[in-house]
Coordinates of C-alpha atoms and ligand atoms in Angstrom, one line a residue:
Chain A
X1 CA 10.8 131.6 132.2
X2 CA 12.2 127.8 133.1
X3 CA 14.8 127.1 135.6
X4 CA 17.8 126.0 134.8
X5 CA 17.1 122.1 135.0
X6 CA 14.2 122.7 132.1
X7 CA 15.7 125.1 130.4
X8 CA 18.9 122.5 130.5
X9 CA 15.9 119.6 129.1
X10 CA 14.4 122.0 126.6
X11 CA 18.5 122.8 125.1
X12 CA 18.6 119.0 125.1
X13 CA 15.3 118.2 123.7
X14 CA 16.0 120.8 120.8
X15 CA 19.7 119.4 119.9
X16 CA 18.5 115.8 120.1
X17 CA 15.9 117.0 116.9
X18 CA 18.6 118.6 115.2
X19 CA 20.7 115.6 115.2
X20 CA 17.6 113.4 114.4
X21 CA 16.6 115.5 111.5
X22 CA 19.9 115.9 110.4
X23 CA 21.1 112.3 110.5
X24 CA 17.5 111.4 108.6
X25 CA 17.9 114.0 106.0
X26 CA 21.1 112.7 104.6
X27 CA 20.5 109.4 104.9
X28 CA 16.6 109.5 103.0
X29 CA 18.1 111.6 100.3
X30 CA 20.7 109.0 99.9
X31 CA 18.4 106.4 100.1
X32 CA 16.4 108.3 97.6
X33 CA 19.8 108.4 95.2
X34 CA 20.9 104.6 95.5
X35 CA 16.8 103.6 94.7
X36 CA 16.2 105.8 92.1
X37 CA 19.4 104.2 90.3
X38 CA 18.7 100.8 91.4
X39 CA 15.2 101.2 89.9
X40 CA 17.0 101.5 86.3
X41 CA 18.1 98.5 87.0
X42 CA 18.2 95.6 84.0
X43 CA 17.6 93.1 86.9
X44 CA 13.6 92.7 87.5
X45 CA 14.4 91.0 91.2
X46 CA 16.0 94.9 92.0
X47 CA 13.5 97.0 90.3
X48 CA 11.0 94.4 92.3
X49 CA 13.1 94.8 95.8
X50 CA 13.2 98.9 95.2
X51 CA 9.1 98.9 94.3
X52 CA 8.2 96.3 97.7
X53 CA 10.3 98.4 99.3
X54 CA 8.6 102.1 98.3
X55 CA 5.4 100.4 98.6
X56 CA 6.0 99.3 102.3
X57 CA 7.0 102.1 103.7
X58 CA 4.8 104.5 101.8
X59 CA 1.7 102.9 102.1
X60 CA 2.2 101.9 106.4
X61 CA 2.2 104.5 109.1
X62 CA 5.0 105.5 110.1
X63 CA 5.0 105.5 113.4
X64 CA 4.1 102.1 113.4
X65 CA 6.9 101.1 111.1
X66 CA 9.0 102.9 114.4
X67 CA 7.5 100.9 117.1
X68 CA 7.9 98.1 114.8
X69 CA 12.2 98.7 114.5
X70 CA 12.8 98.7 117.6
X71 CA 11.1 96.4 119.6
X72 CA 10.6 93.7 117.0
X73 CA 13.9 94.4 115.1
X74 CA 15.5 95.5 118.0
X75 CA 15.3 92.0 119.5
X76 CA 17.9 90.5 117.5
X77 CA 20.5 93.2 117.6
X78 CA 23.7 92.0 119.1
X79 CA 24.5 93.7 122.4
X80 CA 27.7 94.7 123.8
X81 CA 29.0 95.1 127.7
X82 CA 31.1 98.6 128.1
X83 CA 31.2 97.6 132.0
X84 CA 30.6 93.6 132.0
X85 CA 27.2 94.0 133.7
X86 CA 25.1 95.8 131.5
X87 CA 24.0 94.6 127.9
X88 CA 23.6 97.2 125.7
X89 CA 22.3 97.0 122.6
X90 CA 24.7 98.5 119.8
X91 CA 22.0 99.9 118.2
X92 CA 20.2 102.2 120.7
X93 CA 16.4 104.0 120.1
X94 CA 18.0 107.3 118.7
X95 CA 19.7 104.6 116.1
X96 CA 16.3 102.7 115.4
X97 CA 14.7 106.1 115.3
X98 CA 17.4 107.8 112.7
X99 CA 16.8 104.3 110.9
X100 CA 13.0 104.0 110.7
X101 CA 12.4 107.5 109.9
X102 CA 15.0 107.3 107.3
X103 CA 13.8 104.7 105.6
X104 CA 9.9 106.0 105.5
X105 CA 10.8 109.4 104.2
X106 CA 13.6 107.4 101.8
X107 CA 10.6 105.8 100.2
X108 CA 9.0 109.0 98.9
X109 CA 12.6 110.1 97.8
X110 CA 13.0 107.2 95.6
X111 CA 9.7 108.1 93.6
X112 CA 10.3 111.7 94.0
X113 CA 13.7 111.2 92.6
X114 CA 12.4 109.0 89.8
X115 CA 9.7 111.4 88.7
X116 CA 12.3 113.9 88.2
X117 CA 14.2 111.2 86.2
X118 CA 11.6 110.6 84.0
X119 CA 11.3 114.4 83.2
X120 CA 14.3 114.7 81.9
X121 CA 14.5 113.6 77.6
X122 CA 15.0 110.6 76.6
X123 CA 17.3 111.6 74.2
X124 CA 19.3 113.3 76.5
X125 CA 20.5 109.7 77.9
X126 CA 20.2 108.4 74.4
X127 CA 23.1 111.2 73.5
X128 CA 24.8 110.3 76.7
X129 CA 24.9 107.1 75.7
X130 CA 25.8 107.0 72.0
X131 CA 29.0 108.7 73.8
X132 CA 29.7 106.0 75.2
X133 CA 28.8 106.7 79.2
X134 CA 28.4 103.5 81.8
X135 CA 24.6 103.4 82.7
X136 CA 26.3 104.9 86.1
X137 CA 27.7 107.7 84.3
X138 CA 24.7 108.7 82.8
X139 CA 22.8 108.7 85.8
X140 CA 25.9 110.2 88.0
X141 CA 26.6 112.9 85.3
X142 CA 23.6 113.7 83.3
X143 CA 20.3 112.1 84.5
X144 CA 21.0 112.6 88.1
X145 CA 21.9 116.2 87.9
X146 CA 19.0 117.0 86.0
X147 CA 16.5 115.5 87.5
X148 CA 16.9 116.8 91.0
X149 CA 16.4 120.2 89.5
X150 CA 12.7 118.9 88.6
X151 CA 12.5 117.3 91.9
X152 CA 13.9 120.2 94.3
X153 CA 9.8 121.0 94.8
X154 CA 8.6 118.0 96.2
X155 CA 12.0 117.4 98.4
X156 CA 11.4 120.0 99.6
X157 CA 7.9 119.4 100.9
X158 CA 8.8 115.7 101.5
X159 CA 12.2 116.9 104.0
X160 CA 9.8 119.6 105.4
X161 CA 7.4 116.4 106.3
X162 CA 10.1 114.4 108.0
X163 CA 11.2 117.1 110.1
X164 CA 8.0 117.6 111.4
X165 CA 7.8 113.6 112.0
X166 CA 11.2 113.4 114.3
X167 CA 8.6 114.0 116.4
X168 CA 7.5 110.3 116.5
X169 CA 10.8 109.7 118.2
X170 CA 8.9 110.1 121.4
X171 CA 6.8 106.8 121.4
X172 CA 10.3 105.1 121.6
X173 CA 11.8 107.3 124.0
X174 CA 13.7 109.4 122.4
X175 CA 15.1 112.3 124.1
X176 CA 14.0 114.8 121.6
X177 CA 12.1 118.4 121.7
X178 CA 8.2 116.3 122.0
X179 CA 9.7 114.5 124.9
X180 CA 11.6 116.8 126.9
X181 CA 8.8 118.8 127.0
X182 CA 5.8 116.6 127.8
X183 CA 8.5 115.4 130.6
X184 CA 7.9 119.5 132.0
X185 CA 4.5 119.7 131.8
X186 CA 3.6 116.3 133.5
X187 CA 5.6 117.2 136.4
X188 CA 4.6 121.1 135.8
X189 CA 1.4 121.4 134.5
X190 CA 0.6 124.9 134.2
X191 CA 4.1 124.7 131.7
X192 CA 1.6 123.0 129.5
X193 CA 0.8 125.7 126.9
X194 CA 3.4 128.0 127.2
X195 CA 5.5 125.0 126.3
X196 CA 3.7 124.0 123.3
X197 CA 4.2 127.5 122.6
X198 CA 7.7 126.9 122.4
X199 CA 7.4 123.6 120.2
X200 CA 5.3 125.3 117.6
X201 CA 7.8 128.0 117.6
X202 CA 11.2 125.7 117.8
X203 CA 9.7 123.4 114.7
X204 CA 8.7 127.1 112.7
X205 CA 12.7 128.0 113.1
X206 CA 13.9 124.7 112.3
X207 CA 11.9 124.4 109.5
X208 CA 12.4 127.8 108.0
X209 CA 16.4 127.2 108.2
X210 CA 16.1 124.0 105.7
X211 CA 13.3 126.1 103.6
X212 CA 16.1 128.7 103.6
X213 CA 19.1 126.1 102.9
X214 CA 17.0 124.4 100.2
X215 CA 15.9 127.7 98.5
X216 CA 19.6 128.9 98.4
X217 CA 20.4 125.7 96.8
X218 CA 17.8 125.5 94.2
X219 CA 19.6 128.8 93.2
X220 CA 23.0 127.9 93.1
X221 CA 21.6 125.2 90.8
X222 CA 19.9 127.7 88.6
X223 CA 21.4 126.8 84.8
X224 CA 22.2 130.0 82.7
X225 CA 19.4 130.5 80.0
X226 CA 17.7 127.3 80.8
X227 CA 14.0 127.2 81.5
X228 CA 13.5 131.0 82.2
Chain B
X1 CA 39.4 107.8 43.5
X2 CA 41.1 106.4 46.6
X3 CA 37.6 105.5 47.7
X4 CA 36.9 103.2 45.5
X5 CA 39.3 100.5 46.8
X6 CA 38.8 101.8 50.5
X7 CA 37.9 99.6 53.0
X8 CA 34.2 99.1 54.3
X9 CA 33.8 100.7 57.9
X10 CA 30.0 99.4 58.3
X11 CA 28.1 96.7 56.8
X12 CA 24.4 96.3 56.8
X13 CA 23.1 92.9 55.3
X14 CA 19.3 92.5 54.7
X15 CA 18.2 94.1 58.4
X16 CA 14.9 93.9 59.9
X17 CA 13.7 95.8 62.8
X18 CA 10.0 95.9 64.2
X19 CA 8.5 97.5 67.3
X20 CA 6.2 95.5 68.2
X21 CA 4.2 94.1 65.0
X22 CA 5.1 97.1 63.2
X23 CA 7.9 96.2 60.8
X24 CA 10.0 99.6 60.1
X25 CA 12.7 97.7 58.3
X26 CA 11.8 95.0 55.8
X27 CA 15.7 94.0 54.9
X28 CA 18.2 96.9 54.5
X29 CA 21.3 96.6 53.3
X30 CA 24.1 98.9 52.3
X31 CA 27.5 99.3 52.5
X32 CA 29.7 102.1 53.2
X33 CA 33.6 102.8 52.8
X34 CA 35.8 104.7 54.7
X35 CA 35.5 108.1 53.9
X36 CA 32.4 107.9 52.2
X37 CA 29.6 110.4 52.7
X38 CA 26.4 108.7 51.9
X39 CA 23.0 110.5 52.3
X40 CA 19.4 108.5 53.3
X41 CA 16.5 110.5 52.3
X42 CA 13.1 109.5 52.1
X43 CA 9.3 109.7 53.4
X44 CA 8.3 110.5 57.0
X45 CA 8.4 107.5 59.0
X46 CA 9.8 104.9 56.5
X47 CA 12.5 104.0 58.7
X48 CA 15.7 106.4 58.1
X49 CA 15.9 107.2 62.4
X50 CA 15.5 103.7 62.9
X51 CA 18.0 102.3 60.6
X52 CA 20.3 104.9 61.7
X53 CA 19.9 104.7 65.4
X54 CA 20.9 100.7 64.4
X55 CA 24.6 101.3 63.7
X56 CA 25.3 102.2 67.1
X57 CA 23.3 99.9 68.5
X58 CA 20.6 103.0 70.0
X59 CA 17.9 100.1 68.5
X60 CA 18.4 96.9 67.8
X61 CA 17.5 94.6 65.0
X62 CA 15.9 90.9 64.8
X63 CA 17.2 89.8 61.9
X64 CA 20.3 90.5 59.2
X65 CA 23.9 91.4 60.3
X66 CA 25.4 94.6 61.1
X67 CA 29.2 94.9 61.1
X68 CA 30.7 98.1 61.9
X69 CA 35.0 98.8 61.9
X70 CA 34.7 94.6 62.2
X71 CA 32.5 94.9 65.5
X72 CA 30.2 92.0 64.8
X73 CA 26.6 94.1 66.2
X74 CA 24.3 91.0 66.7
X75 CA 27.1 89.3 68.7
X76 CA 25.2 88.8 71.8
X77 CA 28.4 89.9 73.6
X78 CA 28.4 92.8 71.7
X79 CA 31.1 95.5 73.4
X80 CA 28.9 98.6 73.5
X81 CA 31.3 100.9 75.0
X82 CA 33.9 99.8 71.5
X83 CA 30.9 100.5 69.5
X84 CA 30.2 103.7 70.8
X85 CA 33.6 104.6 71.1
X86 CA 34.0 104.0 67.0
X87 CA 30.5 105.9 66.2
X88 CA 29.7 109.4 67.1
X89 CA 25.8 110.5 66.7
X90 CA 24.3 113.8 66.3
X91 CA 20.5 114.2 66.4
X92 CA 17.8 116.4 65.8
X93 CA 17.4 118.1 69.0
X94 CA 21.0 118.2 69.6
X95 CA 20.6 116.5 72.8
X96 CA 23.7 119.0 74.9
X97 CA 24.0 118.5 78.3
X98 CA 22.0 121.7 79.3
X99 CA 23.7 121.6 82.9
X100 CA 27.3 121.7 81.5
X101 CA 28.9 124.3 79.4
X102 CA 30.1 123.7 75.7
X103 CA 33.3 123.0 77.3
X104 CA 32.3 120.7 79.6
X105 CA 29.9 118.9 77.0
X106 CA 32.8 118.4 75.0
X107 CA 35.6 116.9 77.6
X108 CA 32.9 114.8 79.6
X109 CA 33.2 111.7 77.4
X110 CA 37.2 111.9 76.4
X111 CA 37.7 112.3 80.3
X112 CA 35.2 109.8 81.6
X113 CA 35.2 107.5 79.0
X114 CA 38.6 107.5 77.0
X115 CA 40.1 108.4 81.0
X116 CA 42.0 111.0 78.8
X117 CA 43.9 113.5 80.9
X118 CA 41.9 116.6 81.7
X119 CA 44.5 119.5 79.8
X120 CA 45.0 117.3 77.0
X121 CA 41.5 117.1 76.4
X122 CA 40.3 120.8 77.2
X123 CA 43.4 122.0 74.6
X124 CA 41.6 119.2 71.7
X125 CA 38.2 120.6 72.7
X126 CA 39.3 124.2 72.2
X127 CA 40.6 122.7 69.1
X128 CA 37.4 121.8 68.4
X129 CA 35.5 124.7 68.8
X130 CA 37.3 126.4 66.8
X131 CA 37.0 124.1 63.6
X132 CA 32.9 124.6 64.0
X133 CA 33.9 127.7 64.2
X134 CA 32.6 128.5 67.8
X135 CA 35.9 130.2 69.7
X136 CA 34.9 132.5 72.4
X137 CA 31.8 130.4 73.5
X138 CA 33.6 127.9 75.2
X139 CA 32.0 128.9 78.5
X140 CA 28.7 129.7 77.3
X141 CA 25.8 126.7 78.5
X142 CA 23.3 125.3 75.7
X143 CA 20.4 127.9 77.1
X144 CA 22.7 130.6 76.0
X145 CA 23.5 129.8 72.2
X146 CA 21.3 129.3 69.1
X147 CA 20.0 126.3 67.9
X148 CA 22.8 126.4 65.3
X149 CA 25.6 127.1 67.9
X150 CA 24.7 124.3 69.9
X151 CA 24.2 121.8 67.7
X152 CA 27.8 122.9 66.0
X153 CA 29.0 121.6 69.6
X154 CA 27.3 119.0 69.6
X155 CA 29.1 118.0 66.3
X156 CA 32.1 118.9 68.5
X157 CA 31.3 116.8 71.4
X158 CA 31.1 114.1 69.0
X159 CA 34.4 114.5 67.0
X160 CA 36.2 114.6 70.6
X161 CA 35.9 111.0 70.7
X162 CA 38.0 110.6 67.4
X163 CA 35.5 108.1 66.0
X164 CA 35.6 106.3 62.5
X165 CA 32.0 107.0 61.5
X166 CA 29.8 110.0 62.1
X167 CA 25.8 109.6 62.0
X168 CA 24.0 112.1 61.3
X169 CA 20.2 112.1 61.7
X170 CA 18.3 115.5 60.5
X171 CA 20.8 117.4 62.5
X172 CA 19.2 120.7 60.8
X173 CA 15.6 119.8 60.3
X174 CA 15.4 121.9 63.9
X175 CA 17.0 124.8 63.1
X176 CA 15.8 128.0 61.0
X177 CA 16.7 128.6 57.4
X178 CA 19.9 130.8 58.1
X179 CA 21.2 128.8 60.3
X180 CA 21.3 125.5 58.3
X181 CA 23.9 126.6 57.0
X182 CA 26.5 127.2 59.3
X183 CA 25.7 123.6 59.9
X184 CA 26.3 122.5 56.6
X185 CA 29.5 124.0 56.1
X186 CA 30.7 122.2 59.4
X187 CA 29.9 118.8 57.6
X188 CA 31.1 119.9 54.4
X189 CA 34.2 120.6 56.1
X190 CA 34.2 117.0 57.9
X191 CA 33.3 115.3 54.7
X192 CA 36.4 117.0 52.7
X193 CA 39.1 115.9 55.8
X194 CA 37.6 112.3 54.8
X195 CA 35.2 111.5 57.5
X196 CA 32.8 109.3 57.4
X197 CA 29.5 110.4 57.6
X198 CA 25.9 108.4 57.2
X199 CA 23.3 111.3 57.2
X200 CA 19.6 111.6 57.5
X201 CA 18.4 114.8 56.0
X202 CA 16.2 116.5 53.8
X203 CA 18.5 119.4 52.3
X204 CA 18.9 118.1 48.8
X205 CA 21.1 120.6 47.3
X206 CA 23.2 119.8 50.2
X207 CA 23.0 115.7 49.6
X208 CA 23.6 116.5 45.8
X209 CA 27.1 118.6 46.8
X210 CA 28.5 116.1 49.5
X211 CA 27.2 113.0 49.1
X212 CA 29.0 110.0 47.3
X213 CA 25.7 107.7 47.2
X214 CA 22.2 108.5 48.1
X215 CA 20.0 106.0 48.9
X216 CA 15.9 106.6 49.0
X217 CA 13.9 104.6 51.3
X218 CA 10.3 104.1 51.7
X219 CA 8.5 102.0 53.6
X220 CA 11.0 99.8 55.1
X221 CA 13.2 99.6 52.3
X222 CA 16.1 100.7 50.3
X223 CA 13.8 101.6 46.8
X224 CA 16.4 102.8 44.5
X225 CA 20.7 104.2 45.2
X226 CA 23.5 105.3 43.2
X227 CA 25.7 108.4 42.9
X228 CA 23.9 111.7 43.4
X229 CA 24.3 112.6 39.3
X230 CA 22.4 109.3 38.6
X231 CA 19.9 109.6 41.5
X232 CA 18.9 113.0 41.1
X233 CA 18.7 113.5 37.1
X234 CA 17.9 109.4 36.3
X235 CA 15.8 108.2 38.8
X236 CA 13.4 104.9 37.7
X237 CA 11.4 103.9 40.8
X238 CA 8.2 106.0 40.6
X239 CA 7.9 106.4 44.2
X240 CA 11.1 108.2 44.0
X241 CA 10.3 110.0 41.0
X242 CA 7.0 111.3 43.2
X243 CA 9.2 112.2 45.9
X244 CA 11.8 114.1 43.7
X245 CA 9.5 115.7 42.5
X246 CA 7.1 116.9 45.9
X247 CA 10.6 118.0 47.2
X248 CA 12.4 119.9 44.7
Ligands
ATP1 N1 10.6 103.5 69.7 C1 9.6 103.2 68.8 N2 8.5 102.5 69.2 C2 7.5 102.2 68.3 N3 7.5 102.6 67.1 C3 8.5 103.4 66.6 C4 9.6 103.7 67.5 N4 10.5 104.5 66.8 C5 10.0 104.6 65.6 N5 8.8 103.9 65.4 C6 8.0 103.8 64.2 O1 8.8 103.4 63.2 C7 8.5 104.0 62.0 C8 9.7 104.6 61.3 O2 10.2 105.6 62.2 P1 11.5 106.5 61.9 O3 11.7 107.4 63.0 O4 12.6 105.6 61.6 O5 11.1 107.3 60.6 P2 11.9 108.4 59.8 O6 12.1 107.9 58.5 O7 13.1 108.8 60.6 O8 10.9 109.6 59.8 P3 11.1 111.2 59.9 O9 11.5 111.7 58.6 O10 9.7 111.7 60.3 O11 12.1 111.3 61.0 C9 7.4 105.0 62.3 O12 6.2 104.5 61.9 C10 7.5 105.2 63.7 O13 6.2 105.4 64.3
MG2 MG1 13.7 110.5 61.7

């Protein structure tokens, strides 16, 4: 159907989104982790920082918050000079990208992640605690565990989300799947359609693999004679 | 009795507690010895969680002292962790780890807290299932045992911390009638090795057989105490007297 140079861009494109979405899943979901524990915090500046933070990135377009990284963030990043003449930044757009899109889908993690939390008894941390757990045990051992089991539904739809907004990448120049491909059809442009074709059906596949992954989780997670 | 001359484990001097404006404790105080069952009974809501939940610092108080195995509670460097370490609690709902096994329940705090080796503590908690008479369901998770099995673990999970004092708060007001008293016996077992216990509960004959002292609050306060023979046949407050006699 392509030759070989856009079927070589198309290979590309799609690997580049792997990596993006990869790189963004762990890191959100981790960010999700760290602010969900940090908003149990005793300190009222970190439960502030965590809730500024959430409400930030929630509540501003993303793909603003994009363009925003990495010109305007992007600025002050050091460079470095692999040859002595050119200054590269150490920090390049797939970075910003993986970073900005982390963050934005990180922020729905953290209340998606505390929800969960707050599903899970009271007195289950109360007997964790009268055992004499660290506040990090408790949520390492007991709350965390427990609550992502509540909170498996809406990760999912929130990872599903971000996938879908690797996308975005583009408006910074990222070499992903969108890119590559409006690349084709501006310099082919009956490639137009049966190219978006191919988008459609290279997000479908991607997203059915982590639908898949996360199902297969949820049931390894599945606690005998618990809530069936 | 050896008792009698026993040291006191905790301590309460005249303790208030309020949430808010409501006052739940209007100065408490008793005093308990090592290896002394007593047994708190009394009306719904007049304070027997809350003044329970105070010796291990679960709630804590605005006024009076609390002084548990000579840890000073309303020292506002108060060690938790020593506390907790001292006191075990069982509660209502039994509170398991529903994600863990009865195994796992038991060795998470010896391992994680007392940094106890691994074997050492799966052989005690083994140990322990047996004395609540529980061997074979090791492996089981909460979902799969009755309410009475798992809250016989969670008496376990307890004991595995080797503490001084046990609290005990309406650990079989959940569970059905025949199952109470598998319960029981595991107390009444605890109680005879010389434990410690400070129980909430509503089984009278049960507070009657084990108990050295009963105490009776309403509203806030300690009405009327003394030795279950005394309490039960010789009570003088009227507002135990019209409790007595609603519940026997
Ligand atoms: N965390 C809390 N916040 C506000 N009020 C509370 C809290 N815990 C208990 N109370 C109130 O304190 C009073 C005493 O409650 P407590 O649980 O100690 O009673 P109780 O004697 O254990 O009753 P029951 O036999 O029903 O368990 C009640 O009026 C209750 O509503
Ligand atoms: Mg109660």
């Amino acid at each position: 159907m392509y030759e070989p140079v856009q079927q070589g861009k198309i290979l590309s494109g799609i690997w580049m989104t792997i990596i993006l979405s990869f790189y963004c899943l762990i890191l959100s979901v981790v960010i999700g982790i760290v602010g969900a524990f940090a908003q149990g915090s005793k300190n009222r500046f970190i439960r502030g920082f965590v809730q500024g933070y959430i409400q930030f990135f929630r509540n501003t377009p993303p793909y603003v918050q994009l363009l925003f990284f990495y010109f305007a963030l992007g600025q002050f990043t050091p460079t470095f000079s692999p040859d002595g003449w050119l200054e590269v930044p150490i920090i390049s757009n797939v970075g910003w990208a993986i970073i900005s899109l982390s963050f934005f889908a990180g922020a729905f993690n953290v209340e998606i992640f505390r929800a969960g939390i707050e599903a899970v008894a009271d007195s289950t941390k109360e007997a964790a605690e009268s055992l004499g757990f660290s506040r990090f045990q408790t949520f390492r051992y007991v709350m965390f565990p427990l609550a992502i089991r509540v909170s498996l539904p809406s990760l999912n739809n929130n990872l599903i989300n971000l996938v879908k907004t690797t996308t975005q990448a583009y408006g910074i120049a990222v070499p992903e799947l969108l890119y590559q491909s409006v690349t084709i059809w501006n310099d082919y442009p009956s490639a137009q359609y049966p190219t978006m074709l191919l988008v459609f059906v290279v997000y479908i596949l991607l997203v059915g693999v982590l639908v898949m992954s996360m199902n297969s989780w949820e049931k390894r997670l599945r606690i005998p004679g618990y809530g069936q | 009795m050896l008792k009698k001359n026993a040291e006191t484990i905790v301590s309460i001097r005249d303790v208030h507690k309020s949430f808010g404006q409501l006052e739940v404790l209007k100065g408490v105080s008793l005093d308990v010895k090592k290896g002394e069952v007593i047994c708190v009974i009394g009306p719904s809501g007049s304070g027997k969680s809350t003044l329970i939940r105070c010796i291990n610092a679960l709630n804590n108080i605005q006024g009076g002292e609390i002084n548990v195995c000579g840890i000073d509670l309303t020292d506002p460097k108060l060690d938790k962790l020593e506390l907790r370490k001292r006191v075990g609690m069982v509660f209502q709902q039994y509170n398991l780890f529903p994600h863990k096994t009865a195994l796992e329940n038991i060795i998470m705090a010896p391992t994680m807290v007392l940094k106890q080796d691994r074997a050492a503590s799966e052989k005690r908690a083994f140990e322990l299932m047996q004395k609540v008479r529980l061997e074979g369901k090791e492996h089981a998770y909460p979902g799969e045992l009755s309410g009475g099995q798992q809250q016989r673990v969670a008496i376990a999970r307890s004991l595995a911390m080797n503490p001084d004092v046990m609290l005990f708060d309406e650990v079989t007001a959940a569970l059905d009638p025949e199952t109470v008293k598998e319960v029981l016996v595991t107390i009444k077992d605890l109680a005879q090795e010389g434990m410690t216990c400070i129980l909430v509960t509503h089984e009278m004959g049960f507070a009657r057989e084990v108990a050295d002292h009963i105490y009776f609050t309403d509203n806030g306060v300690i009405v009327e105490h003394g030795p279950p023979k005394t309490f039960f046949n010789k009570a003088k407050d009227p507002r135990t007297k019209e409790f007595l006699s609603q519940i026997l």
